[in-house]
JSON list of C-alpha atoms in Angstrom, two decimals:
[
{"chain": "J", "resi": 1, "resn": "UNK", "atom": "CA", "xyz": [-16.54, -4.94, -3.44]},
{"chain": "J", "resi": 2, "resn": "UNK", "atom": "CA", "xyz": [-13.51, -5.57, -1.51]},
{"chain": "J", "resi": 3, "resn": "UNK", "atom": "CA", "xyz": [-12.92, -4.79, 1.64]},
{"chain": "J", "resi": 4, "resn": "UNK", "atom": "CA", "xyz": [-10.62, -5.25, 4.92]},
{"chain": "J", "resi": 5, "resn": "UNK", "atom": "CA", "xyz": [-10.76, -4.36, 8.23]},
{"chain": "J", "resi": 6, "resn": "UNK", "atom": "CA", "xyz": [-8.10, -3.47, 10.88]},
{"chain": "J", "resi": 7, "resn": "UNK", "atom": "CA", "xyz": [-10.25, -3.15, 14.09]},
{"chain": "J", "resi": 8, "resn": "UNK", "atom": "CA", "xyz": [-7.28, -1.84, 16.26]},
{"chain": "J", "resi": 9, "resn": "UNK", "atom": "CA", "xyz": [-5.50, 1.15, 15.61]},
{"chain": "J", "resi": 10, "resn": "UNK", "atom": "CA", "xyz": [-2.80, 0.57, 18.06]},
{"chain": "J", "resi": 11, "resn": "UNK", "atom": "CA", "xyz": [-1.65, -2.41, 19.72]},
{"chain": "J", "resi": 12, "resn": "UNK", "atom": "CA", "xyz": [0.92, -2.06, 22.89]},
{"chain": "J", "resi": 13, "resn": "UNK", "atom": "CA", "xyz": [3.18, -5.51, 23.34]},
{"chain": "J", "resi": 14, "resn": "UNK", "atom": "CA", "xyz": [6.31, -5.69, 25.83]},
{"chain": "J", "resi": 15, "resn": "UNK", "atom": "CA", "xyz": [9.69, -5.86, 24.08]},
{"chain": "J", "resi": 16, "resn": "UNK", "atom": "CA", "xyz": [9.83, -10.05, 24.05]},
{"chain": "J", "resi": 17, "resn": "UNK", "atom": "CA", "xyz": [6.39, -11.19, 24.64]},
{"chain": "J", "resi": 18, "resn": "UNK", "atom": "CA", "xyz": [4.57, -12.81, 21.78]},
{"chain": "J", "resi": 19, "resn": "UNK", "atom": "CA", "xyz": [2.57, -10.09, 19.28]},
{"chain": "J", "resi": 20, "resn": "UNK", "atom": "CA", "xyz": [-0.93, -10.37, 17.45]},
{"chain": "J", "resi": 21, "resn": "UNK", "atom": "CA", "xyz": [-2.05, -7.72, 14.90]},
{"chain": "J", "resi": 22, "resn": "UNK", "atom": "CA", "xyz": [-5.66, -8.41, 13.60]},
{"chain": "J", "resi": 23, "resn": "UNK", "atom": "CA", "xyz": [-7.10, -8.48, 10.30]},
{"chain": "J", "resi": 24, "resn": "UNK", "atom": "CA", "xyz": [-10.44, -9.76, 8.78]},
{"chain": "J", "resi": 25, "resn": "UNK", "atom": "CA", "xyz": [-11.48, -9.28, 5.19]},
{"chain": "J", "resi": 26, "resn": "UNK", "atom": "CA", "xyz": [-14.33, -9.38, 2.54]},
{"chain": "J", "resi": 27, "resn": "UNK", "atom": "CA", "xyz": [-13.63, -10.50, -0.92]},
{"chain": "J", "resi": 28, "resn": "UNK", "atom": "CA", "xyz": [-16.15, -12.36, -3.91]},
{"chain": "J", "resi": 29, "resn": "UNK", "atom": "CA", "xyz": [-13.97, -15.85, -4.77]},
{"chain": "J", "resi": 30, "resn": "UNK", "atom": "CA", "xyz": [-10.39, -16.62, -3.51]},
{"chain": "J", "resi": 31, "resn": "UNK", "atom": "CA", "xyz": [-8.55, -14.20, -1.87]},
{"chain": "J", "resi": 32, "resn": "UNK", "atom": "CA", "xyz": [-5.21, -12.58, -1.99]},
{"chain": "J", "resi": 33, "resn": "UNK", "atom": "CA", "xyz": [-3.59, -11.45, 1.03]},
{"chain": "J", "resi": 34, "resn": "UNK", "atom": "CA", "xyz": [-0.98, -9.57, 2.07]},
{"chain": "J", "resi": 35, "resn": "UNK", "atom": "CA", "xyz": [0.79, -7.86, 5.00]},
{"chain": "J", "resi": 36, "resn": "UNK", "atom": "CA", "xyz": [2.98, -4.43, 4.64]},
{"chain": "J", "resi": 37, "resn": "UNK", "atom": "CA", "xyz": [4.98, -2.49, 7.16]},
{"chain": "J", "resi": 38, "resn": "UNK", "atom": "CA", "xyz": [5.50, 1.08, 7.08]},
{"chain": "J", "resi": 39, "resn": "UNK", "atom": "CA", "xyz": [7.99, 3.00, 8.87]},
{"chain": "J", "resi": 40, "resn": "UNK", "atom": "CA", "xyz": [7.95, 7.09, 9.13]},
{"chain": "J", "resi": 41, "resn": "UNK", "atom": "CA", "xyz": [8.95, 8.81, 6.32]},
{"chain": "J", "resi": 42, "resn": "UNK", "atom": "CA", "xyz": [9.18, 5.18, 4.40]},
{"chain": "J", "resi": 43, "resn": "UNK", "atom": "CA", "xyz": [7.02, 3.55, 1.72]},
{"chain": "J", "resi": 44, "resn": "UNK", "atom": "CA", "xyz": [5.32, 0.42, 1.87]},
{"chain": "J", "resi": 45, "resn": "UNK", "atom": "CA", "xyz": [7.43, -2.50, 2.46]},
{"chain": "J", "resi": 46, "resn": "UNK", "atom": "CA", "xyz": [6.58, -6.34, 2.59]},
{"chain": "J", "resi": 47, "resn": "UNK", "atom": "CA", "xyz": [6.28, -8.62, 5.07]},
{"chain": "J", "resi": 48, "resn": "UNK", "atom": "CA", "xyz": [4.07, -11.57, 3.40]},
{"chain": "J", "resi": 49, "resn": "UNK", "atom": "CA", "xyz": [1.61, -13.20, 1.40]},
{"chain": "J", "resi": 50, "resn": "UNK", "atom": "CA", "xyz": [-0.86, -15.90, 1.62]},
{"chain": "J", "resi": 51, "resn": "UNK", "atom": "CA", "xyz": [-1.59, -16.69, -2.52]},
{"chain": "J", "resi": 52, "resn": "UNK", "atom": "CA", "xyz": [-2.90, -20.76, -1.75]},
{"chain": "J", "resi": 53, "resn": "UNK", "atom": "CA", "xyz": [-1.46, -23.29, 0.53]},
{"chain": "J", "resi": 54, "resn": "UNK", "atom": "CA", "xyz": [-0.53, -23.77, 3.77]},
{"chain": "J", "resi": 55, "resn": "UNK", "atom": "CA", "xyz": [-2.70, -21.90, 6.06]},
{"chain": "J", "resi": 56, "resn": "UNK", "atom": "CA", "xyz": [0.69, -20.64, 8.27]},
{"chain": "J", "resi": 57, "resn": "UNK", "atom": "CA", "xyz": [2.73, -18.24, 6.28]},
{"chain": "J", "resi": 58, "resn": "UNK", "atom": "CA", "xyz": [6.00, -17.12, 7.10]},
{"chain": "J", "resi": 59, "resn": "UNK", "atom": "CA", "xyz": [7.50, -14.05, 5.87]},
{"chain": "J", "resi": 60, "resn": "UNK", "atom": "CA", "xyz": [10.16, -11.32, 6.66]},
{"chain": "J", "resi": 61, "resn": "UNK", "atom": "CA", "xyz": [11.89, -10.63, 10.16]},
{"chain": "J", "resi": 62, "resn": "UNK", "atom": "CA", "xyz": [10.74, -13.30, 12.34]},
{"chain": "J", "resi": 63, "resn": "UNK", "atom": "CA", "xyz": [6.41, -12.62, 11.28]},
{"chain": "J", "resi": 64, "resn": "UNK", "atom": "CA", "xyz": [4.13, -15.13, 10.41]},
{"chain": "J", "resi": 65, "resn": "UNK", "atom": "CA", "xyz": [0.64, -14.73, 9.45]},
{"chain": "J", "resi": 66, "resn": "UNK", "atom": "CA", "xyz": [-2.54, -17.33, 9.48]},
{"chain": "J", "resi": 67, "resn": "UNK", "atom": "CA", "xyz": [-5.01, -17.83, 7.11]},
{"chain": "J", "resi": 68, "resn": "UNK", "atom": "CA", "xyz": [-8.25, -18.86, 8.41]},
{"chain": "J", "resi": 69, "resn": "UNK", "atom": "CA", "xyz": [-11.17, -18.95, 5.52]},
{"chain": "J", "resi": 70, "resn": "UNK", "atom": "CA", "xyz": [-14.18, -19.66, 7.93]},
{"chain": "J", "resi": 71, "resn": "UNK", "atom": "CA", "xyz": [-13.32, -16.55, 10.13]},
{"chain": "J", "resi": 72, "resn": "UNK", "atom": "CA", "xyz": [-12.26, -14.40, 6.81]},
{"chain": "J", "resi": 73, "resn": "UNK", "atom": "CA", "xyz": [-8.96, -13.68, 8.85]},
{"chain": "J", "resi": 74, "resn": "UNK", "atom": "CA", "xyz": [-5.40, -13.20, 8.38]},
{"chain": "J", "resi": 75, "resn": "UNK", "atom": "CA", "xyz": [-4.05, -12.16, 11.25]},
{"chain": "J", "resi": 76, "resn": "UNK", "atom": "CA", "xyz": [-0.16, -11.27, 11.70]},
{"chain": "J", "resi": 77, "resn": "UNK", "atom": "CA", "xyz": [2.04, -12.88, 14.28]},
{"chain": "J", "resi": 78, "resn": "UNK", "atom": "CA", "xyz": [5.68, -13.12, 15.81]},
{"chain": "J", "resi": 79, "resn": "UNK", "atom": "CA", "xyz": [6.58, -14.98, 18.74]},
{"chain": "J", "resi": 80, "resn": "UNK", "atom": "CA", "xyz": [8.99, -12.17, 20.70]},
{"chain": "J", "resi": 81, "resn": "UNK", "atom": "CA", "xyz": [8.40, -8.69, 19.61]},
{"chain": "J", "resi": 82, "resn": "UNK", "atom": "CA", "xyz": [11.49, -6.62, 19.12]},
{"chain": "J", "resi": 83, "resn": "UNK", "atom": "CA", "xyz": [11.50, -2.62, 19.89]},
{"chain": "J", "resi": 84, "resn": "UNK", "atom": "CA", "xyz": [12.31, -2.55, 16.41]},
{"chain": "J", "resi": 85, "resn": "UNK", "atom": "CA", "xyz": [8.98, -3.69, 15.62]},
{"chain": "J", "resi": 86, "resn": "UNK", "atom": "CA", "xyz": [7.07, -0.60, 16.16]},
{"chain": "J", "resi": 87, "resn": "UNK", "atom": "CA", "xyz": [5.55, 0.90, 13.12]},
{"chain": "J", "resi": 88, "resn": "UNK", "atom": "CA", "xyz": [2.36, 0.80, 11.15]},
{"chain": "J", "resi": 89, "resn": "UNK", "atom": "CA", "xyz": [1.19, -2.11, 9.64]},
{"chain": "J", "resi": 90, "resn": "UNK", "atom": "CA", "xyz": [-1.31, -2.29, 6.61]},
{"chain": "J", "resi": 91, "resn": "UNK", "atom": "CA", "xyz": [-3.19, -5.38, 6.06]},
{"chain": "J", "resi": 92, "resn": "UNK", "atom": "CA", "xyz": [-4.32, -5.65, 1.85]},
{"chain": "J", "resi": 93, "resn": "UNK", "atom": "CA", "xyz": [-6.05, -8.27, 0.37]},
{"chain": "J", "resi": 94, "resn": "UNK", "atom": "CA", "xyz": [-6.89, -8.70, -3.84]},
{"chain": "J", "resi": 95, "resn": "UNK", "atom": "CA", "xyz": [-8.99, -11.34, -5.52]},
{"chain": "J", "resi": 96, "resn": "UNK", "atom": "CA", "xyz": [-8.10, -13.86, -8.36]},
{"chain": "J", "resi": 97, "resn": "UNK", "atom": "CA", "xyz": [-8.05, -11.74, -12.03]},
{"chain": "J", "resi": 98, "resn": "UNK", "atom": "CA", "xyz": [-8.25, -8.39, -9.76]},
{"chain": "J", "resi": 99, "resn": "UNK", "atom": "CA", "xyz": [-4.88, -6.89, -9.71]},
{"chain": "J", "resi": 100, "resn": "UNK", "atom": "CA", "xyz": [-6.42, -4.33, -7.36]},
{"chain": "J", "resi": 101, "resn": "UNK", "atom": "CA", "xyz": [-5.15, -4.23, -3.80]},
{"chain": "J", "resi": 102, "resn": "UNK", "atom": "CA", "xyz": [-7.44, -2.76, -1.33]},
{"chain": "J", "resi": 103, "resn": "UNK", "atom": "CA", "xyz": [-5.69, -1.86, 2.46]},
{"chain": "J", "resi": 104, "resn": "UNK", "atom": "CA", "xyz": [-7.28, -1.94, 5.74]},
{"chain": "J", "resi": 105, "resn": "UNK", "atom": "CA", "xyz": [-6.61, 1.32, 8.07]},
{"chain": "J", "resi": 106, "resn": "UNK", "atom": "CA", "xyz": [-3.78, 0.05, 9.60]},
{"chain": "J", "resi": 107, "resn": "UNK", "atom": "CA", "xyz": [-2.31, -0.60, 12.90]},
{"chain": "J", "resi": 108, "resn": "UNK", "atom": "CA", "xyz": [0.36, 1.17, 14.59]},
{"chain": "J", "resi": 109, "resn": "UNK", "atom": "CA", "xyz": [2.22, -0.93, 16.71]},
{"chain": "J", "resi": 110, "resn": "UNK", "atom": "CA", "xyz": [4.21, -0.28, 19.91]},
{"chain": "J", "resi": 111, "resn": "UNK", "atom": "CA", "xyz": [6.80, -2.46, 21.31]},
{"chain": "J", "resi": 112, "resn": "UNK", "atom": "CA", "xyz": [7.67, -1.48, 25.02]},
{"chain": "J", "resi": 113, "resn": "UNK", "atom": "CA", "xyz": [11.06, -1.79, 26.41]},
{"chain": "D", "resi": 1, "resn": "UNK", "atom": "CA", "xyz": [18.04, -3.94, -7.98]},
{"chain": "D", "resi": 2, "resn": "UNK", "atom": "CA", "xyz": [17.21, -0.73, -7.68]},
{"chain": "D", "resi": 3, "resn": "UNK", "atom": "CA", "xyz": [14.01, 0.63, -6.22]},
{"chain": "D", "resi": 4, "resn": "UNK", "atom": "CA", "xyz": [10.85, 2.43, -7.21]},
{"chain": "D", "resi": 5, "resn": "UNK", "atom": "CA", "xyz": [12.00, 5.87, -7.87]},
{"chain": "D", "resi": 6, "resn": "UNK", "atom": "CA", "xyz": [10.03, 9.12, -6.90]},
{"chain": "D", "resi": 7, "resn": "UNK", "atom": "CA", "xyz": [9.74, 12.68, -6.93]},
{"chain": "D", "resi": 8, "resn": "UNK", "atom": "CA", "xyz": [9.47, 15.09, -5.73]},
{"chain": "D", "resi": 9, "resn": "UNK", "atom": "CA", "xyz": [9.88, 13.85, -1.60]},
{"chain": "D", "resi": 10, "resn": "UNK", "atom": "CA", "xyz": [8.18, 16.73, -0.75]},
{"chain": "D", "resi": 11, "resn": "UNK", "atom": "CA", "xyz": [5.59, 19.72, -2.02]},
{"chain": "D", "resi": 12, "resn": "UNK", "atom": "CA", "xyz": [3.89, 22.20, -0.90]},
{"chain": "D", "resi": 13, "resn": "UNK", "atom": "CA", "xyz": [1.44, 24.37, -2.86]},
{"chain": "D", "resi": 14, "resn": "UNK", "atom": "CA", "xyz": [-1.13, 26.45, -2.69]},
{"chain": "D", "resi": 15, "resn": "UNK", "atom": "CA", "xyz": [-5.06, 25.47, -3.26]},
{"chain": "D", "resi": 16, "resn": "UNK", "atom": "CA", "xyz": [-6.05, 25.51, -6.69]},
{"chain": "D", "resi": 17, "resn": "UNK", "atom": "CA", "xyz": [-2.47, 25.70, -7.67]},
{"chain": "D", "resi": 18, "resn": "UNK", "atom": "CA", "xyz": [-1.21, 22.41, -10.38]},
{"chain": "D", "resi": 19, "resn": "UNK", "atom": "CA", "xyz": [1.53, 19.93, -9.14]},
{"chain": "D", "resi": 20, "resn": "UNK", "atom": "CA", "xyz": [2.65, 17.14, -10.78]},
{"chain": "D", "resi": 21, "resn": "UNK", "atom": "CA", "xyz": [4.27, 13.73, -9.43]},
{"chain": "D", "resi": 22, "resn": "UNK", "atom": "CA", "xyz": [7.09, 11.22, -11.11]},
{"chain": "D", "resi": 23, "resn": "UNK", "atom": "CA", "xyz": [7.48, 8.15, -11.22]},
{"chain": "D", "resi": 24, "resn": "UNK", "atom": "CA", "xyz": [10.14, 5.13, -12.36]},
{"chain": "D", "resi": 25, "resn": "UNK", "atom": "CA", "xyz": [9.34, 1.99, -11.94]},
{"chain": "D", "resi": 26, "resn": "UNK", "atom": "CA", "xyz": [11.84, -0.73, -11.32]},
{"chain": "D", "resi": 27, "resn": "UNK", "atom": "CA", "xyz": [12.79, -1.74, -15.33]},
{"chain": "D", "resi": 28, "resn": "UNK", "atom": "CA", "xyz": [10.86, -4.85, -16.65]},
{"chain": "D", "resi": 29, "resn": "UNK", "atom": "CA", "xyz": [8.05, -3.77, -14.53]},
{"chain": "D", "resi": 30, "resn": "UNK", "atom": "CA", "xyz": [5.08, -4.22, -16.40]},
{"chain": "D", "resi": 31, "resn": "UNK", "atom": "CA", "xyz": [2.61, -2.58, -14.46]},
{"chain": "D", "resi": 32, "resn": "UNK", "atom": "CA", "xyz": [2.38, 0.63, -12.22]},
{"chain": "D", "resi": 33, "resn": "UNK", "atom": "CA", "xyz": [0.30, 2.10, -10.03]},
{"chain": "D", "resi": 34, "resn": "UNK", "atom": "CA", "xyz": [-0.58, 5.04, -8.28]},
{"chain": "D", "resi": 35, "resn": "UNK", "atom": "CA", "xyz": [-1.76, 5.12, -4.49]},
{"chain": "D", "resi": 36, "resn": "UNK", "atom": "CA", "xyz": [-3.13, 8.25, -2.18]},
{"chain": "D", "resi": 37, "resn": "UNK", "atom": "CA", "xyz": [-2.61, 7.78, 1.32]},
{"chain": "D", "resi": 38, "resn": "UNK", "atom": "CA", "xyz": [-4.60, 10.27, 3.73]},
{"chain": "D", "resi": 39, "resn": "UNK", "atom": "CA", "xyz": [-2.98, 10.72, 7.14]},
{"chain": "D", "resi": 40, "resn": "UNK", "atom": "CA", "xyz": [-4.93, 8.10, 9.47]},
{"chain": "D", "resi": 41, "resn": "UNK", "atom": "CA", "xyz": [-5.82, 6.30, 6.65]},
{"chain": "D", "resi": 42, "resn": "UNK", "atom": "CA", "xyz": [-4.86, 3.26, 4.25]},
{"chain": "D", "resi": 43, "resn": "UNK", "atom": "CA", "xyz": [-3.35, 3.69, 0.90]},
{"chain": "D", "resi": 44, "resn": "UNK", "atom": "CA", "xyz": [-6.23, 3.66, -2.00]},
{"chain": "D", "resi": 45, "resn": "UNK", "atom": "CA", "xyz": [-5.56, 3.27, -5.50]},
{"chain": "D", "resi": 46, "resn": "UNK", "atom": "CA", "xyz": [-6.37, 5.95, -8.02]},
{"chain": "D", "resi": 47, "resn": "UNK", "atom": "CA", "xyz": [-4.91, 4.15, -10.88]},
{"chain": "D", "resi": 48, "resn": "UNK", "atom": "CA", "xyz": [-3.40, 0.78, -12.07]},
{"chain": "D", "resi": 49, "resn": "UNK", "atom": "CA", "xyz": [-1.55, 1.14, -15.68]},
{"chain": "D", "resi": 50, "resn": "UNK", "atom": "CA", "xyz": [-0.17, -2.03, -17.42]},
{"chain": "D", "resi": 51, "resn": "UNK", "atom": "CA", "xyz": [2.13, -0.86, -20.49]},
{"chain": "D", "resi": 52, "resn": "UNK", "atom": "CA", "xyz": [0.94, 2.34, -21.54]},
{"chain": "D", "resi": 53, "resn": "UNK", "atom": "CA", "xyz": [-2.72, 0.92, -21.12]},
{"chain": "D", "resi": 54, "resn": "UNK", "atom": "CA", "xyz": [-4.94, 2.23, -18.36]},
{"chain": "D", "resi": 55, "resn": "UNK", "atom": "CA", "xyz": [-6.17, -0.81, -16.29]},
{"chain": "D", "resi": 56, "resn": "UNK", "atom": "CA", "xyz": [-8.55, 0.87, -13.79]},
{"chain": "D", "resi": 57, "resn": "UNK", "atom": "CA", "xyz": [-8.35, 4.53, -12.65]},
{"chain": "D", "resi": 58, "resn": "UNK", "atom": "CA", "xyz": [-11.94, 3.92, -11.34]},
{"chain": "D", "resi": 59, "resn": "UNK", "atom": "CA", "xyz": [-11.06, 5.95, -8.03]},
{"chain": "D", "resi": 60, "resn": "UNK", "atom": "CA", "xyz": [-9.23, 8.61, -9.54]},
{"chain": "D", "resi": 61, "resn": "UNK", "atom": "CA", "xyz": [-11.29, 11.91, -9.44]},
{"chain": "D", "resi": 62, "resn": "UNK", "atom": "CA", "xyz": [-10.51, 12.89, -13.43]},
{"chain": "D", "resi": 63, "resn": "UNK", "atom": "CA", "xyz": [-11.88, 16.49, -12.89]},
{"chain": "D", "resi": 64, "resn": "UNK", "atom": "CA", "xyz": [-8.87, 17.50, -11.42]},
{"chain": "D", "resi": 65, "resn": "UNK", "atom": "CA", "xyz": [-6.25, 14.28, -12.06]},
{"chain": "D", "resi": 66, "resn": "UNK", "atom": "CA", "xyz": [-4.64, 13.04, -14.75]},
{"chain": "D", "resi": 67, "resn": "UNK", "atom": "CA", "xyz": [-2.27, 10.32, -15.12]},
{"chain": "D", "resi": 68, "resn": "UNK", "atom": "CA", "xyz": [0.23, 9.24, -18.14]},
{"chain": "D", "resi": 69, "resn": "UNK", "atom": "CA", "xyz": [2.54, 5.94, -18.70]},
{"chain": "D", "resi": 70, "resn": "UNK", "atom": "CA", "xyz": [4.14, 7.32, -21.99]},
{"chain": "D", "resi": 71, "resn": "UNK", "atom": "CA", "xyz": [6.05, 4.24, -23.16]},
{"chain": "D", "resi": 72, "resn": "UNK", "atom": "CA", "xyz": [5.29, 2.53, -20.63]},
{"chain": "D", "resi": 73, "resn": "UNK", "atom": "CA", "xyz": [8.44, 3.21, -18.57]},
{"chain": "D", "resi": 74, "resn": "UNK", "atom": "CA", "xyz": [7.83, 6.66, -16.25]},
{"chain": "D", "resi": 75, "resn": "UNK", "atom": "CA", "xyz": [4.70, 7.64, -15.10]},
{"chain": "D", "resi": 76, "resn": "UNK", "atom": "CA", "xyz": [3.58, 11.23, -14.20]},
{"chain": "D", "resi": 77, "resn": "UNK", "atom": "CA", "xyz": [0.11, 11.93, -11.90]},
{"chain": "D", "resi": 78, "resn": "UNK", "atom": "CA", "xyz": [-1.23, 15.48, -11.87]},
{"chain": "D", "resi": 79, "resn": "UNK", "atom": "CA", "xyz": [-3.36, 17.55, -9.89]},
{"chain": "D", "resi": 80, "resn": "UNK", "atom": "CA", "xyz": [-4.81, 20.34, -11.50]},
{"chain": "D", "resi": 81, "resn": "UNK", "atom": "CA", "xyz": [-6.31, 22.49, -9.49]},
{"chain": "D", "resi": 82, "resn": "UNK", "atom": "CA", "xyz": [-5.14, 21.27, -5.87]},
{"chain": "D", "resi": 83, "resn": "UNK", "atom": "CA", "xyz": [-7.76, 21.03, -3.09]},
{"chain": "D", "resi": 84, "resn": "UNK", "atom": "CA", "xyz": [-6.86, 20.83, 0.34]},
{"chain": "D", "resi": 85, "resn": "UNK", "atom": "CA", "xyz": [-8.06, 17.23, 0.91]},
{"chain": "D", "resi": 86, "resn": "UNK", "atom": "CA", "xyz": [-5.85, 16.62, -1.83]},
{"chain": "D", "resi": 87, "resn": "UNK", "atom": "CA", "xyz": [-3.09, 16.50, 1.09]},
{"chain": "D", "resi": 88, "resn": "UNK", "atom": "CA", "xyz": [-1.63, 13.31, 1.45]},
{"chain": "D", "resi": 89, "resn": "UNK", "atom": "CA", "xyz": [0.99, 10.64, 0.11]},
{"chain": "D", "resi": 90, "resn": "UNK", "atom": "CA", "xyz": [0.88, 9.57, -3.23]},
{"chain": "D", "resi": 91, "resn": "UNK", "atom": "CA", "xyz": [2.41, 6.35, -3.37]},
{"chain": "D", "resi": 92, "resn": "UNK", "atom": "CA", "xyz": [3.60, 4.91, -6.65]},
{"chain": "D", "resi": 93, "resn": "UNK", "atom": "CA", "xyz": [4.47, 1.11, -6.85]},
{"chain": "D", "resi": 94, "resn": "UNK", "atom": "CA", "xyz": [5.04, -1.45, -9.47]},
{"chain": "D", "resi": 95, "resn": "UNK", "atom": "CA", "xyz": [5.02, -5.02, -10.40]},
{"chain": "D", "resi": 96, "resn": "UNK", "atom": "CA", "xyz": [6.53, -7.91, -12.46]},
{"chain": "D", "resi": 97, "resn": "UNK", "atom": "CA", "xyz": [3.09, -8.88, -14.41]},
{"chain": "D", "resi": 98, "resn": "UNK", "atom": "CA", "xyz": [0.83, -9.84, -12.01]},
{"chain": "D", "resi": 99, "resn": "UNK", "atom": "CA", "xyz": [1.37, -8.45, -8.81]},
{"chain": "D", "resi": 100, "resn": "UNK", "atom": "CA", "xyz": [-0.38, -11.21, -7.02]},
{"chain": "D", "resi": 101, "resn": "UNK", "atom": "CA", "xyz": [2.27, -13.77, -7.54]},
{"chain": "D", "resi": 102, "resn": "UNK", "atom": "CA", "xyz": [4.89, -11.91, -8.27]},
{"chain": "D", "resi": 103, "resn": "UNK", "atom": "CA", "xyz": [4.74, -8.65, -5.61]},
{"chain": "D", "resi": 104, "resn": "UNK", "atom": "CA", "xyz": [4.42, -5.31, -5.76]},
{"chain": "D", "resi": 105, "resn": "UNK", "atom": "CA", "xyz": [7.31, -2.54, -4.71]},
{"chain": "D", "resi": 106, "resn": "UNK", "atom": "CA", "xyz": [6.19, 0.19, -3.45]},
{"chain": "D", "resi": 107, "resn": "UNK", "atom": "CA", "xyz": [8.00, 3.45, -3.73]},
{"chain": "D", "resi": 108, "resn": "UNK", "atom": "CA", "xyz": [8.90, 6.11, -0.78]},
{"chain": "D", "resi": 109, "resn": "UNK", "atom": "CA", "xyz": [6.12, 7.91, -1.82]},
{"chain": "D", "resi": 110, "resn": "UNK", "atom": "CA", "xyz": [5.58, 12.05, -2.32]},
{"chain": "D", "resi": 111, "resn": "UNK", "atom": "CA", "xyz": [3.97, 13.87, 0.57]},
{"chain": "D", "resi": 112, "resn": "UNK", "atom": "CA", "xyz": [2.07, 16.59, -0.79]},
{"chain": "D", "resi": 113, "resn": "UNK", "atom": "CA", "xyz": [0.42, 19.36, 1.95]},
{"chain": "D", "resi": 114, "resn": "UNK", "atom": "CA", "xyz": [-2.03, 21.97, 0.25]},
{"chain": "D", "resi": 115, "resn": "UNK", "atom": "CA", "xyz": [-2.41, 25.36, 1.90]}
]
């Protein structure tokens, strides 16, 4: 089965200083992964996807993500975190042939003025 | 291009009353799917249609819901009867194929709160 996991539920970052939120998944063969942004009241929208490739992806508004197989991790970036930011973030990965996209818990993520 | 489309935005019903959800997926969009999202937690899938066809609806309790793709456009999930941890988002989204490579679209979803 798969399986991902969003160990914190909220992260705190000061408007402008760089931005981390974690992810680490479990998946039989290659995986899929993706990273979605939800804002209240909104669906899902998305942010980026590491399919094969470069280990650095770069996706929508300024975020970046990095693939690292050994650690099973895919955690999202962005150098200067805007107030604009804050919302909750899902983390999803799916396997080769499984169309099925499994989500972590999410992160809800605070950008201080 | 327009969007996943969904209704109702909102409902509220009554335990063990029926509801019913709709769904239009973005046109040429192969396959559809149907996603419950409990407050605090992250969207699951109850059921992935491709076509008409019924891909995997392992997660979807089928005592109580039922989901059709009639010709393979709109989609409709029920709930018959409603429980109250039946409260949550249901999410509908859709892809070009395969979802992997080509991404899924996610709709702004139906919030549902059972009484």
């Amino acid at each position: 089965a798969q399986s991902v996991a969003q160990p914190e539920d909220q992260v705190n970052v000061a408007e402008g200083n760089p931005l981390t939120v974690k992810c680490t998944y479990s998946v039989s063969g290659n995986p899929y992964l993706f990273w979605y942004v939800q804002y209240p009241n909104r669906g899902l929208q998305f942010l980026l996807k590491y399919i094969t490739g470069d280990n650095l992806v770069k996706g929508s508004y300024g975020f970046e993500a990095e693939f690292n197989k050994s650690q099973t991790s895919f955690h999202l970036k962005k150098p200067s975190a805007l107030v604009s930011d804050s919302a909750l973030y899902f983390c999803a990965v799916s396997a080769f042939g499984n169309e099925k996209l499994t989500f972590g818990t999410g992160t809800r993520l605070t950008i201080i003025p | 291009e327009a969007g996943v489309a969904q209704s109702p935005r909102y409902k509220i019903i009554e335990k063990r009353q029926s509801v019913a959800f709709w769904c239009n997926p973005i046109s040429g969009h192969a396959t559809l799917y149907w996603y419950q999202q409990i407050l605090g937690q992250g969207p699951k899938l109850l059921i992935q249609f491709q076509n008409n066809g019924v891909v995997d609806d392992s997660q979807l309790p089928k005592d109580r819901f039922s989901a059709e793709r009639l010709k393979g456009v709109d989609s409709t999930l029920k709930i018959q009867p409603a429980k109250l941890e039946d409260s949550a988002v249901y999410l509908c989204a859709s892809s070009q194929g395969g979802g992997q490579l080509y991404g899924y679209t996610f709709g702004s979803g139906t919030r549902l709160t059972v009484v």
